[in-house]
Amino acid sequence: MKLRNINRGLVLGGVLALGVVCYSVYDNNQFKTSKPEIEQTMKDYIADLTSANVGSSDKLKSQLTDFVDKHYADYTTSDNEYASSKSGLLDEINQAEVATQGGDITSAEYDIKEMSINKSGADGAKVTMIYNVCYDVSKGDPTFLTTNGISTMTSGNYTNSDNYEPSTSSYKAIFSYENAEFYLLRTSDGWKIATSSDYGYGEDYSFDDNNSDSVADESKAESEIVPDSSAESSDSAENTDSEGADSVE
């Protein structure tokens, strides 16, 4: 009798283990089929983020609010205290004095250099990204939105021009984000961002009117010129699969 109970327990344990393995394989396969959608979601995110920062200051607050509402999911719990959520970003936008800034971003160019996508939890994904943005600024130091929240340019600290005057000089502001991190959730409206953050970025300003340098390196993976708050994301990136991650290079 005891032997029968032991054998029955072993059988049930084996069935349970097999079920767990089968579900894990199924879940991982399902996630692999979602990677192209997640990749496109992030391409659209960067394009829309760049575009939302372009335009006159009187329209900027509504543009940034619409951007956050479109791309972020309602999410209140995070193990990363430095990450930005939807509610936090909206609070920052509402409090920022974007309508009284001394200059406007007139156009922008972005360059997605690398993107990796990994599974995170049952219905989540972790995306890490390296990308650059180059903003054309009419004058002054505009406020703009980043993955970490509202920021303000500091061109006066980086000027390489003796003729630079903050109130009148136009320039290029170049930001290099080396480790942007996103956690995404699968929702009824598709993949949405739960939290976003970046750890360390380069900041540079060009005041030479004849300087044609931009954020692009010798090999552009993906770039887009964004004039006057309008952008269309480019799909020219080549996708490569690696163990546990996809890259856009």
PDB file of N, CA, C and O in Angstrom, residues 34 51 55 58 61 68 71 108 122 128 137 147 161 169 211 215:
ATOM      1  N   SER A  34       6.417  37.813 -30.044  1.00  0.00           N
ATOM      2  CA  SER A  34       6.070  39.187 -29.677  1.00  0.00           C
ATOM      3  C   SER A  34       7.225  40.158 -29.883  1.00  0.00           C
ATOM      4  O   SER A  34       7.023  41.377 -29.832  1.00  0.00           O
ATOM      5  N   SER A  51       9.831  63.762 -31.485  1.00  0.00           N
ATOM      6  CA  SER A  51       8.878  64.664 -32.118  1.00  0.00           C
ATOM      7  C   SER A  51       8.135  65.524 -31.103  1.00  0.00           C
ATOM      8  O   SER A  51       7.875  66.707 -31.351  1.00  0.00           O
ATOM      9  N   GLY A  55       8.872  72.044 -31.375  1.00  0.00           N
ATOM     10  CA  GLY A  55       7.759  72.962 -31.571  1.00  0.00           C
ATOM     11  C   GLY A  55       7.795  74.122 -30.595  1.00  0.00           C
ATOM     12  O   GLY A  55       8.672  74.219 -29.736  1.00  0.00           O
ATOM     13  N   ASP A  58       4.373  77.052 -26.340  1.00  0.00           N
ATOM     14  CA  ASP A  58       2.973  77.113 -25.925  1.00  0.00           C
ATOM     15  C   ASP A  58       2.222  75.821 -26.231  1.00  0.00           C
ATOM     16  O   ASP A  58       1.151  75.562 -25.663  1.00  0.00           O
ATOM     17  N   LYS A  61       3.558  71.479 -23.670  1.00  0.00           N
ATOM     18  CA  LYS A  61       2.972  70.727 -22.560  1.00  0.00           C
ATOM     19  C   LYS A  61       1.912  69.736 -23.058  1.00  0.00           C
ATOM     20  O   LYS A  61       1.879  68.589 -22.615  1.00  0.00           O
ATOM     21  N   VAL A  68       2.991  60.804 -23.393  1.00  0.00           N
ATOM     22  CA  VAL A  68       3.002  59.911 -22.229  1.00  0.00           C
ATOM     23  C   VAL A  68       1.734  59.075 -22.179  1.00  0.00           C
ATOM     24  O   VAL A  68       1.775  57.865 -21.925  1.00  0.00           O
ATOM     25  N   HIS A  71       2.050  56.142 -24.779  1.00  0.00           N
ATOM     26  CA  HIS A  71       3.075  55.097 -24.704  1.00  0.00           C
ATOM     27  C   HIS A  71       3.210  54.430 -23.340  1.00  0.00           C
ATOM     28  O   HIS A  71       3.833  53.367 -23.247  1.00  0.00           O
ATOM     29  N   ALA A 108      14.811  67.950 -35.084  1.00  0.00           N
ATOM     30  CA  ALA A 108      15.607  66.976 -34.349  1.00  0.00           C
ATOM     31  C   ALA A 108      15.942  65.780 -35.220  1.00  0.00           C
ATOM     32  O   ALA A 108      15.249  65.483 -36.198  1.00  0.00           O
ATOM     33  N   ALA A 122       5.685  37.173 -16.406  1.00  0.00           N
ATOM     34  CA  ALA A 122       4.707  36.459 -17.227  1.00  0.00           C
ATOM     35  C   ALA A 122       4.290  37.245 -18.460  1.00  0.00           C
ATOM     36  O   ALA A 122       4.216  36.700 -19.563  1.00  0.00           O
ATOM     37  N   THR A 128      16.657  47.247 -23.315  1.00  0.00           N
ATOM     38  CA  THR A 128      17.751  48.189 -23.112  1.00  0.00           C
ATOM     39  C   THR A 128      18.155  48.753 -24.469  1.00  0.00           C
ATOM     40  O   THR A 128      18.113  48.048 -25.480  1.00  0.00           O
ATOM     41  N   VAL A 137      18.191  74.070 -31.861  1.00  0.00           N
ATOM     42  CA  VAL A 137      17.571  74.995 -30.920  1.00  0.00           C
ATOM     43  C   VAL A 137      17.646  76.412 -31.469  1.00  0.00           C
ATOM     44  O   VAL A 137      18.696  76.840 -31.962  1.00  0.00           O
ATOM     45  N   THR A 147      13.668  60.008 -21.117  1.00  0.00           N
ATOM     46  CA  THR A 147      13.119  58.799 -20.515  1.00  0.00           C
ATOM     47  C   THR A 147      13.077  58.891 -18.995  1.00  0.00           C
ATOM     48  O   THR A 147      12.342  58.158 -18.340  1.00  0.00           O
ATOM     49  N   SER A 161      32.107  78.965 -28.456  1.00  0.00           N
ATOM     50  CA  SER A 161      32.061  80.124 -29.349  1.00  0.00           C
ATOM     51  C   SER A 161      32.120  81.414 -28.535  1.00  0.00           C
ATOM     52  O   SER A 161      31.342  81.608 -27.607  1.00  0.00           O
ATOM     53  N   SER A 169      21.553  83.195 -29.950  1.00  0.00           N
ATOM     54  CA  SER A 169      22.334  82.209 -30.701  1.00  0.00           C
ATOM     55  C   SER A 169      21.574  80.900 -30.879  1.00  0.00           C
ATOM     56  O   SER A 169      20.994  80.368 -29.934  1.00  0.00           O
ATOM     57  N   ASN A 211      28.985  73.935 -38.895  1.00  0.00           N
ATOM     58  CA  ASN A 211      29.221  72.567 -38.450  1.00  0.00           C
ATOM     59  C   ASN A 211      28.038  71.687 -38.838  1.00  0.00           C
ATOM     60  O   ASN A 211      26.938  71.899 -38.367  1.00  0.00           O
ATOM     61  N   VAL A 215      24.079  63.449 -34.918  1.00  0.00           N
ATOM     62  CA  VAL A 215      24.217  62.314 -34.006  1.00  0.00           C
ATOM     63  C   VAL A 215      24.653  61.053 -34.709  1.00  0.00           C
ATOM     64  O   VAL A 215      24.994  60.071 -34.056  1.00  0.00           O
TER      65      VAL A 215
END
